[in-house]
XYZ file of C-alpha atoms in Angstrom:
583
model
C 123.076 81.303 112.982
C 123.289 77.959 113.364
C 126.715 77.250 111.733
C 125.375 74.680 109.596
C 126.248 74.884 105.724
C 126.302 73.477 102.837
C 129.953 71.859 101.388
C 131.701 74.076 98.953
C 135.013 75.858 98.589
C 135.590 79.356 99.540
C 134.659 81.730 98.006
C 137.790 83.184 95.256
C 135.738 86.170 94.604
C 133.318 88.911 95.726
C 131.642 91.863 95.461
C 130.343 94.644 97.559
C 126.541 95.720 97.775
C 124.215 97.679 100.015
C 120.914 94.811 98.719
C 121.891 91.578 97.178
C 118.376 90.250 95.727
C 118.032 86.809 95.620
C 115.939 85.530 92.299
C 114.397 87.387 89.086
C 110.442 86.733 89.514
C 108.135 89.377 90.108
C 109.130 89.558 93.950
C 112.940 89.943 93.285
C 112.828 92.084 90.302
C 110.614 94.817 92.014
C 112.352 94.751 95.799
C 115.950 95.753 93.271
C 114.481 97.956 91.330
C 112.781 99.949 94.344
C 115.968 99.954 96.249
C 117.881 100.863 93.151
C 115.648 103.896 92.477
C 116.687 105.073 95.815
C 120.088 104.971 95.394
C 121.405 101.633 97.180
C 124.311 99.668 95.583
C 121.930 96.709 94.373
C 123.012 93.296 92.789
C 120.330 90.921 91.406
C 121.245 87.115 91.213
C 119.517 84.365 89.835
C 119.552 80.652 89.256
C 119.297 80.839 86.001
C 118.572 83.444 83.277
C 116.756 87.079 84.540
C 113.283 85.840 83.013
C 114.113 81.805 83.746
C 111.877 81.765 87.014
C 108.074 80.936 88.065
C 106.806 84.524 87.406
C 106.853 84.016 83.278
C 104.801 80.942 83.928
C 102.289 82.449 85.594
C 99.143 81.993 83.328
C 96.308 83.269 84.706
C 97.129 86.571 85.915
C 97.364 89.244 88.803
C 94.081 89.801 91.176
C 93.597 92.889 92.362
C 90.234 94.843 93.237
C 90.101 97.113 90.202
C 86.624 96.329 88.569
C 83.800 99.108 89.227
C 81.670 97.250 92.127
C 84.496 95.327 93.439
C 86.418 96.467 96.747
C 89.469 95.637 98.835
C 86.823 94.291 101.593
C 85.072 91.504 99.091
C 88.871 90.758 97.735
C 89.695 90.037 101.246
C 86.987 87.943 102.332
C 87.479 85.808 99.231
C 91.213 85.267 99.934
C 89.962 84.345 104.117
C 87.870 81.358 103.393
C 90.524 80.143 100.844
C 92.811 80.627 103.607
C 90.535 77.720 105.571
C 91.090 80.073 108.717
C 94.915 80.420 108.834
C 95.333 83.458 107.269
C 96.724 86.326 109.166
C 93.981 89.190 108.414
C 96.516 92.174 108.942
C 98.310 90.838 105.938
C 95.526 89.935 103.878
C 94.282 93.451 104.416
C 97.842 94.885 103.650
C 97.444 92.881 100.024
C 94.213 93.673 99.046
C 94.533 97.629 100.017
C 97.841 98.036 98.239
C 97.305 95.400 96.006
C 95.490 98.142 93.402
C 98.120 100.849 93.533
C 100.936 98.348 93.180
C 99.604 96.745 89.830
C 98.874 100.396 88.281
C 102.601 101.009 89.264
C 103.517 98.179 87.687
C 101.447 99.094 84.183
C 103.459 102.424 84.700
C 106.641 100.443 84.690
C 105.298 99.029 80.542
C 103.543 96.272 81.521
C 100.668 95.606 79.095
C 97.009 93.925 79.858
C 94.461 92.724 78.358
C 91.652 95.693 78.054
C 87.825 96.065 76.795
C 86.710 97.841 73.269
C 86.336 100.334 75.373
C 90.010 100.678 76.788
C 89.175 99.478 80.699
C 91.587 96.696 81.381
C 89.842 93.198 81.117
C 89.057 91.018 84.091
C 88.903 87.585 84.490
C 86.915 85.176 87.396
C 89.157 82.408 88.688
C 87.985 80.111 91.434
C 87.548 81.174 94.825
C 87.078 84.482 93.687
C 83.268 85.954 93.268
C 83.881 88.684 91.432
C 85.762 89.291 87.818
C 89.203 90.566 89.175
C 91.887 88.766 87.456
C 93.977 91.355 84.570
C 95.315 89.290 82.230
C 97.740 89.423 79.486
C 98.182 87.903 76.147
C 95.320 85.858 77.340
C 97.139 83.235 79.213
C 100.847 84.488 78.943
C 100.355 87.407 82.241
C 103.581 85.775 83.804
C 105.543 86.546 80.547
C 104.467 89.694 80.210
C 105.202 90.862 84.051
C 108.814 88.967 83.545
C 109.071 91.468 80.202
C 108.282 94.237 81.616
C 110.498 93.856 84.944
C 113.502 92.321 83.212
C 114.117 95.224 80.673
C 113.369 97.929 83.870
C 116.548 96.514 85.322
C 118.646 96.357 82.118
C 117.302 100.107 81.178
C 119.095 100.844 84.758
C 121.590 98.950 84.421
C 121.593 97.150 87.545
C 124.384 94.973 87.779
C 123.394 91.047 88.032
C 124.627 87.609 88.154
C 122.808 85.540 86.466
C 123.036 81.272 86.174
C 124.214 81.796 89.758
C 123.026 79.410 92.593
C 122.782 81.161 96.088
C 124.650 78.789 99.111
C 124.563 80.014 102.457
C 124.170 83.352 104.242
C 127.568 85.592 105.545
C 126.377 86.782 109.186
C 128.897 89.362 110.917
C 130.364 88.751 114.451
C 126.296 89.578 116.172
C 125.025 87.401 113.823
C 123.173 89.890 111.385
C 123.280 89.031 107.983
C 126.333 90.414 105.763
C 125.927 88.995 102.631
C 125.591 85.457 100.756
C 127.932 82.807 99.344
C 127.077 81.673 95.812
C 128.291 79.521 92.611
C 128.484 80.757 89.239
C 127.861 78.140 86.414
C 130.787 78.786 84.301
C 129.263 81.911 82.468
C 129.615 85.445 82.549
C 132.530 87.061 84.449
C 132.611 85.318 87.834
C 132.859 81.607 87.690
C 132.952 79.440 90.299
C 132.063 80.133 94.294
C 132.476 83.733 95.390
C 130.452 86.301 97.488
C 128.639 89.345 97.586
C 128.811 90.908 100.524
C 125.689 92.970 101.710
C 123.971 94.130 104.847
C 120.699 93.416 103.394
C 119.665 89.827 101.985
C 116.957 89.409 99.959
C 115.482 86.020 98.959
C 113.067 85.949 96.300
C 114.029 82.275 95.379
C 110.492 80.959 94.529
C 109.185 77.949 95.824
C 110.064 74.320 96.143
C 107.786 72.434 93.536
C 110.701 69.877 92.418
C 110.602 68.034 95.809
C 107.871 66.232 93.940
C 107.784 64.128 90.714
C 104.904 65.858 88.812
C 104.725 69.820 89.118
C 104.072 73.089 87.138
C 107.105 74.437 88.936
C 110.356 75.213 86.639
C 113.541 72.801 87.600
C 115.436 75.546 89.627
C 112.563 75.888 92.028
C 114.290 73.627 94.285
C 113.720 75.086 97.502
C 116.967 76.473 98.061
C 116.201 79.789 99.735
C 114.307 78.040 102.317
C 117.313 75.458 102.897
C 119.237 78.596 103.086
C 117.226 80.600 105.858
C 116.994 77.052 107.637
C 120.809 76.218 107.847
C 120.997 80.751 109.065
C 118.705 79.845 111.977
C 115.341 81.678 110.455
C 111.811 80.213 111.172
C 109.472 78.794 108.306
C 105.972 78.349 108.790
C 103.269 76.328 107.176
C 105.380 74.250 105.027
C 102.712 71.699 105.143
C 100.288 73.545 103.181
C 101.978 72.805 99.648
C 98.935 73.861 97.256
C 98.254 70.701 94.316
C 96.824 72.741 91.306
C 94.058 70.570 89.774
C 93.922 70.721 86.099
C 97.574 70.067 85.059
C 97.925 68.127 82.107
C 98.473 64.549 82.158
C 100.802 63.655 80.069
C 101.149 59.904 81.494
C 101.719 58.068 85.156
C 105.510 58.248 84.835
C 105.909 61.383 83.689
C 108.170 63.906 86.175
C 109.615 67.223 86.078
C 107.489 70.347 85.147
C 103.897 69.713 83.588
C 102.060 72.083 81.636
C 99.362 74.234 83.507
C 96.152 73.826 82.364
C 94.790 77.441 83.946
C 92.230 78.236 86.123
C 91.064 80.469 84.095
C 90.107 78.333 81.459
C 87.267 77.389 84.346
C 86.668 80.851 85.077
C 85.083 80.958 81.534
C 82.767 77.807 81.743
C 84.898 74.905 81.460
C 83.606 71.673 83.253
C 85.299 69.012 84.980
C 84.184 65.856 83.686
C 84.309 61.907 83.973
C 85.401 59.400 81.337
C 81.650 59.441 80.488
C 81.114 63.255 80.234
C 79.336 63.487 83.666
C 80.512 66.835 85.541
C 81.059 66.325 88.958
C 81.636 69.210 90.773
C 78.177 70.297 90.808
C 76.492 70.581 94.427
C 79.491 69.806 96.010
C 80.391 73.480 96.186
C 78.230 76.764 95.062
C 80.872 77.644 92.771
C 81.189 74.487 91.478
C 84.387 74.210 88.861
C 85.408 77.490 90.453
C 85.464 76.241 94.087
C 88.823 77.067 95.890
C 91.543 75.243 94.748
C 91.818 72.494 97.479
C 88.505 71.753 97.140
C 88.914 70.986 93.609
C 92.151 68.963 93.744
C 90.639 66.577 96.387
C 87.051 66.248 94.459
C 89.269 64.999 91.233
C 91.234 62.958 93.485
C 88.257 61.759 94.890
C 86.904 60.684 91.468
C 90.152 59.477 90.306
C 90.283 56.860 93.148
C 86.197 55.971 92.533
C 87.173 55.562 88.696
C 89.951 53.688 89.273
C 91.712 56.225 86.628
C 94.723 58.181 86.656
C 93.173 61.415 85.482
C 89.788 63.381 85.061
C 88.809 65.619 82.158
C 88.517 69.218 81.698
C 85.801 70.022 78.819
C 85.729 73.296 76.969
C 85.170 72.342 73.526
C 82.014 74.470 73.227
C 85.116 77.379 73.099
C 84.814 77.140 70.012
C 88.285 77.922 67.855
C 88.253 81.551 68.143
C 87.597 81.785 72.046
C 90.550 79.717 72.248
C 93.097 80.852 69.695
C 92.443 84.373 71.330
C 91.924 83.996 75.093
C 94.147 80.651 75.963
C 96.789 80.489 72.956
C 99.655 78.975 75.095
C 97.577 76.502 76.664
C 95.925 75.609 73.010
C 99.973 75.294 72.238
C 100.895 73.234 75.268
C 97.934 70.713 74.385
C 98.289 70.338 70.748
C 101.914 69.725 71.260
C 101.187 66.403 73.289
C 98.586 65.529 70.343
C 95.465 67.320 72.449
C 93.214 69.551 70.492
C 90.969 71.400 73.244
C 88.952 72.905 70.676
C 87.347 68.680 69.765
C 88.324 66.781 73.050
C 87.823 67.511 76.200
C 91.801 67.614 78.621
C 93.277 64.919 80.577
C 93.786 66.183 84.136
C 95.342 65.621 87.187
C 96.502 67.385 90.317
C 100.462 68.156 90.367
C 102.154 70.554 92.790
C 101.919 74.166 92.509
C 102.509 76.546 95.102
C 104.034 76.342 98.580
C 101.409 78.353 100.562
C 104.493 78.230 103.481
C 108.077 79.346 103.433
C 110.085 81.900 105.565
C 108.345 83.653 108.307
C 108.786 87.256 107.618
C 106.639 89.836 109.141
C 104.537 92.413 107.188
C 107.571 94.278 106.335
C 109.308 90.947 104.748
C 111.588 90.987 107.747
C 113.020 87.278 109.084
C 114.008 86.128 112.528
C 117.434 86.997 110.844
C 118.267 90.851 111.202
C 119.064 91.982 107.626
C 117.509 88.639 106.172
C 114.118 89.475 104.192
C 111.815 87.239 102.153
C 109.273 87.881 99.449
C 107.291 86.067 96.811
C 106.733 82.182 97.151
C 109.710 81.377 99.574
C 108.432 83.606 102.011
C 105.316 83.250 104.279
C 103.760 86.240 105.157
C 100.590 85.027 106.172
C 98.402 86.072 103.167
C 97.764 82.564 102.009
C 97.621 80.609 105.050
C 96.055 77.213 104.305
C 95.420 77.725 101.104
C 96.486 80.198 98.233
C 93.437 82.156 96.686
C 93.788 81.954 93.087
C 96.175 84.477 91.343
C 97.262 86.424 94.855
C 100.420 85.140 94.690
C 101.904 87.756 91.666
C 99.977 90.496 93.551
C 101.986 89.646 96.728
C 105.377 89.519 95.300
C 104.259 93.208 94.212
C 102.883 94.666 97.418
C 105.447 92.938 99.829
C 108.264 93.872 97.178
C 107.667 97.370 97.582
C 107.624 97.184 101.497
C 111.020 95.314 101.925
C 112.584 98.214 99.550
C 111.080 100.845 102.065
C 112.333 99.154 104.982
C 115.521 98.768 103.587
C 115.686 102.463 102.460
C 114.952 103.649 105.774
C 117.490 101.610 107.273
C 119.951 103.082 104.720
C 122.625 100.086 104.800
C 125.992 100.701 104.605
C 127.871 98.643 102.135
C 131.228 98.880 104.516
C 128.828 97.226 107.127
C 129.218 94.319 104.948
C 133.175 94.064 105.127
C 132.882 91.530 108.283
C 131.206 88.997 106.570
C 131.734 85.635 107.886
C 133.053 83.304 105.098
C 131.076 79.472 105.033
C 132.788 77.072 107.274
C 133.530 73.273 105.987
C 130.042 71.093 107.184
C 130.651 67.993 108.132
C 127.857 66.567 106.768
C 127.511 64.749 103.572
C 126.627 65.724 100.368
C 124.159 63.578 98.355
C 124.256 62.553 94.776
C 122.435 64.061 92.453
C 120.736 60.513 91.016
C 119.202 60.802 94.662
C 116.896 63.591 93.452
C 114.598 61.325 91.882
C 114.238 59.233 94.648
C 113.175 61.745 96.725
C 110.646 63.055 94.654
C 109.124 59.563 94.462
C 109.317 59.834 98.527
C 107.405 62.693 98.266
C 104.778 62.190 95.728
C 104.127 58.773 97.465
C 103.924 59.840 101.407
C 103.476 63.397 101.386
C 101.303 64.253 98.095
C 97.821 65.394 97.612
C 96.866 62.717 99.912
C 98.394 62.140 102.709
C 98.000 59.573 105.855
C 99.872 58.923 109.540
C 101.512 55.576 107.533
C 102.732 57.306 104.426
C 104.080 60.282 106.510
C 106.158 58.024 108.699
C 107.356 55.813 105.880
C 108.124 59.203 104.129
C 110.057 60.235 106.955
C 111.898 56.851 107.438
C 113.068 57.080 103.862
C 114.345 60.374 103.945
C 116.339 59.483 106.902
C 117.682 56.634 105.309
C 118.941 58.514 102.641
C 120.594 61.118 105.017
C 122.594 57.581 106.783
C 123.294 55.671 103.637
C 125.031 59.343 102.353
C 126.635 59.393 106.127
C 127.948 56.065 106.072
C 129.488 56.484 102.647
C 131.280 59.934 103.749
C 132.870 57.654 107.037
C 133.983 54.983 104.800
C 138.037 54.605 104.542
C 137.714 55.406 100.752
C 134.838 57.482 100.704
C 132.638 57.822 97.503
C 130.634 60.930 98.757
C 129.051 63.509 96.181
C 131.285 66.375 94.540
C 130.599 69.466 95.681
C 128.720 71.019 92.763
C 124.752 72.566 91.302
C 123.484 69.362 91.026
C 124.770 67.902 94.763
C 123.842 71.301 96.773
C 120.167 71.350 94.742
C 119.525 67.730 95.913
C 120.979 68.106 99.806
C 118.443 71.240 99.497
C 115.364 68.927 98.456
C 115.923 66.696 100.871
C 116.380 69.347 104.391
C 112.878 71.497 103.158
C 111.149 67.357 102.445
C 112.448 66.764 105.956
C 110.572 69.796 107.314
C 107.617 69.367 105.296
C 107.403 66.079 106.350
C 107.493 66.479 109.787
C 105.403 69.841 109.695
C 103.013 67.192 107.892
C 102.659 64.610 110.409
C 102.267 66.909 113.377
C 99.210 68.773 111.408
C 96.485 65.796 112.691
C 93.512 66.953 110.824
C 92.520 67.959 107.294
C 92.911 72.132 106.094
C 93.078 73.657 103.054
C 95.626 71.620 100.850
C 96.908 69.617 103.747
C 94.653 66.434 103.465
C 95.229 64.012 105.725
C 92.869 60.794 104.946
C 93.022 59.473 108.555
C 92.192 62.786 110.391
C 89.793 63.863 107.479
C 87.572 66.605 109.576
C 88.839 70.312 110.436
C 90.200 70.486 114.102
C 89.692 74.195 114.616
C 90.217 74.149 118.612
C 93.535 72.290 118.105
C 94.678 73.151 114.701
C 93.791 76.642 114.074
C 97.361 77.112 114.434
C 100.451 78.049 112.843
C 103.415 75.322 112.873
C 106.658 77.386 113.485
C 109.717 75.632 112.496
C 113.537 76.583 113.190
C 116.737 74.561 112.954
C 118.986 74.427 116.099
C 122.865 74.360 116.016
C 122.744 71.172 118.101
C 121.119 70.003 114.349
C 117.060 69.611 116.068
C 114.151 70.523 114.177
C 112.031 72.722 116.914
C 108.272 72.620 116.080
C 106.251 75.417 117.923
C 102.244 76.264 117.205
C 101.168 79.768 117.615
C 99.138 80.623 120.150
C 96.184 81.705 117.836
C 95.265 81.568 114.589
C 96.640 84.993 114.411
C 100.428 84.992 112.293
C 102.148 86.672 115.391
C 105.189 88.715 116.244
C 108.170 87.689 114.410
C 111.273 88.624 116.169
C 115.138 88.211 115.545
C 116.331 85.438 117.050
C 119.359 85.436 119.401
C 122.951 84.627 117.583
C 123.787 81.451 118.870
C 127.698 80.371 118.690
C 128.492 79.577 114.887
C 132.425 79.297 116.071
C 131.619 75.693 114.609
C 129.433 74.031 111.775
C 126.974 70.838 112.700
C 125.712 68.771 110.155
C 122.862 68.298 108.752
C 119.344 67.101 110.820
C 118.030 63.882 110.643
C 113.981 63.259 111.392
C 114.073 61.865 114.340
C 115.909 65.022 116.233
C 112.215 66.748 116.081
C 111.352 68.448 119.435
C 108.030 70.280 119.789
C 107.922 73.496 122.333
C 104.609 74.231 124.302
């Protein structure tokens, strides 16, 4: 632990747990009801409502290698050139061999997709992939239908939960090893307020981190607060410089911010074509699959022709859909359109890059386990290794499934004890400043401008100096003799969250010199492979540094616990500049 936390009052309540799980997506959902089944005292909290998260936005579905002719093997080689050569191969083969199993499981559970006339369940291409190996439900609504299906499981067992909860810090007994979290109920339900639940396993299935940007398909509580959490604990992330920019998200206008509606990719995977102002596709020859290329690939090209244009967007065409194709196969994109006055079915889609998916997070090994004993990750805040530079296309519901289903049957094995948890360490007052929450936008400006789909060694530092600013102007106000320093409260700990995982991004971003997967750097535009082949490790220190580490290899590598450092005292928060980098 590093004894740094976030301010907030002490907890007035608590409960007692052998699992609390940490978020309601796919990843969450199926680690609590696994560790349920087996008998383990489980509590489920989330930010917002059970089925509020990224999961029931998912669109495009769940890949997995069940069409006749397909095979683990092919899914996995797919998913290692998306990866641009940082994937770690013993979890990609974990995903794709389980990967099959865990979505028939999950039809077992009531989850309903898409078939044929003649009952096989229907499969979809999406890019990067080579074979048809996307189920799908309700067309475009597979997210929905997973969230369904998983949020009546856990009312049918009655699992208790918490929801519009937000998740502070992590309780660590006297060794360090994790004993529960601290959280804040939003005025609903029967807790209110800050309280506890004290457990000797931690799940975080938080999601990702999409708001530290002005323009993204992520929901508002995906505010990277489970990887601020594991940061301030003393856990390692990893990769949080490959933040994946999907490339057909609806444009909707150069000031618009906040979540964007998700044009698919599988609206490509059926034939639509990325076009100019004058019709012209592009994407042709630069890639042998074309619209379907891997999504970095993509996202750069329309960047590319956005800059060449001059224009602020590009233009997905699939009018020759017809009505039908549409109204059946994408009916909530067709809805999303025509509700900002765009009619697929005559005129071709404005289109632009936003951010989608952070491709980094938590380092867990393949059993979800952190550097934190008791600590485990899953879904979108954790980094496994599967996606390394670059998600493949619809793998990311598949490994909230398979890794789910691991963490539950390493936390069954381990049998916690819920007295275990009775040592919990309560949160300690941080010194360090909250921020407002009018701050929030400013940062995502910070973001989009320096550390966006394209990125350069002069926007990263000016990035970085702005961030740090922020961080003094807050510290200046807190030391003032009448201070006028944020309240503790959702809005103040979401923001101070933004701006610690935009700190590490950033500097993650600037030591990555060279272009990989969706980390484009326009100054260092060619792959370094005998450099950068690497994984950037990063931890937080109690003496408040940022420690950067590459792996040896391109290999994910050992993760270990790390040693319990003295938390007798909290630090404040980092600031940019206290960045070391080990050999």
């Amino acid at each position: 632990m590093t004894g740094i936390r976030l301010t907030a009052p002490a907890p007035g309540w608590s409960i007692d747990a052998d699992v609390v799980v940490v978020g309601s997506g796919v990843a969450g959902l199926t680690t609590a009801l696994r560790c349920a089944a087996a008998g383990l005292a489980t509590v489920v909290v989330t930010k917002a409502r059970l089925d509020d998260g990224s999961t029931r936005w998912a669109q495009g579905g769940i890949a997995a290698a069940l069409g006749e002719g397909d095979t683990p093997q092919q899914h996995l080689d797919d998913t290692l050139v998306a990866g641009a050569g940082l994937c770690d191969e013993a979890a990609v083969r974990t995903l794709v061999t389980e990967g099959p199993d865990a979505v028939r499981r999950l039809i077992g559970t009531g989850a309903h997709f898409d078939t044929t006339d003649s009952g096989d369940i229907a499969l979809a291409r999406e890019g990067g992939h080579h074979r048809r190996r996307i189920a799908h439900a309700g067309g475009d609504a597979t997210g929905a239908e997973i969230s369904r299906t998983l949020v009546e499981a856990v009312r049918e067992a009655a699992l208790h939960t918490v929801e519009n909860a937000l998740v502070l810090d992590l309780l660590t007994d006297d060794e360090g090893r994790t004993a529960g979290v601290t959280l804040h109920v939003m005025g609903e339900g029967q807790h209110d307020g800050v309280g506890a639940v004290r457990a000797p396993a931690v799940v975080l299935a938080t999601g990702g981190m999409g708001q530290v940007f002005s323009a993204t398909t992520n929901p508002a509580v995906s505010t990277g607060d489970g990887v601020a959490l594991a940061l301030r604990a003393g856990a390692e992330v990893s990769d949080l410089e490959f933040v994946q920019f999907h490339p057909t998200v609806l444009f909707l206008g150069a000031d618009s911010e906040g979540q964007q509606p998700l044009v698919s990719e599988a609206v490509r995977g059926e034939g639509a074509h990325l076009v100019d102002a004058s019709g012209t596709r592009f994407m042709t020859g630069q890639h042998e699959l074309a619209e379907l290329a891997p999504r970095d690939i993509v996202a750069k090209a329309i960047t590319r022709q956005m800059q060449l244009h001059g224009t602020e967007h590009m233009y997905l065409d699939a009018r020759h859909f017809g009505a039908e194709m549409w109204e059946q196969r994408f009916p909530t994109i067709l809805a999303a359109c025509r509700a900002h006055g765009i009619d697929p079915v005559t005129e071709p889609i404005p289109v632009a890059p936003a951010a989608h998916y952070a491709s980094g997070g938590i380092r867990t090994d393949l059993r979800g386990r952190t550097t934190v004993p008791g600590l485990y990750a899953c879904g979108e805040v954790a980094c496994t290794g599967v996606h390394g530079a670059n998600r493949l296309a619809s793998n990311s519901l598949l490994e909230g499934l398979v890794f789910a289903e691991r963490i539950a049957a390493d936390i069954v094995e381990d049998r916690p004890s819920a007295g275990a948890a009775t040592v919990g360490r309560l949160p300690l007052p941080a010194p360090s400043p909250l921020l407002t929450p009018e701050v929030r936008a400013t940062i995502q400006r910070i973001m989009t401008r320096g550390a966006g789909v394209l990125r350069s060694v002069e926007s990263l530092a000016t990035a970085a100096e702005e961030l740090e600013a922020l961080h003094d102007s807050a510290a200046r106000a807190a030391g003032e003799a009448e201070p006028k320093v944020a309240v503790p409260g959702v809005e103040s700990w979401e923001v101070t969250n933004l701006l610690l995982v935009s700190r590490v991004l950033v500097a993650a971003a600037r030591r990555r010199k060279e272009t990989r997967g969706c980390h484009w750097r326009e100054d260092r535009p060619e792959r370094d492979d005998e450099n950068w082949r690497r994984h950037l490790v990063v931890r937080l220190t109690p003496e408040r540094q940022l420690v950067l580490r590459r792996t040896e290899t391109e290999a994910f590598g050992p993760v270990r616990p790390a040693q319990a450092p003295d938390c007798a005292a909290a630090a404040p928060l980092i600031h940019p500049a206290d960045v070391t980098e080990e050999p």
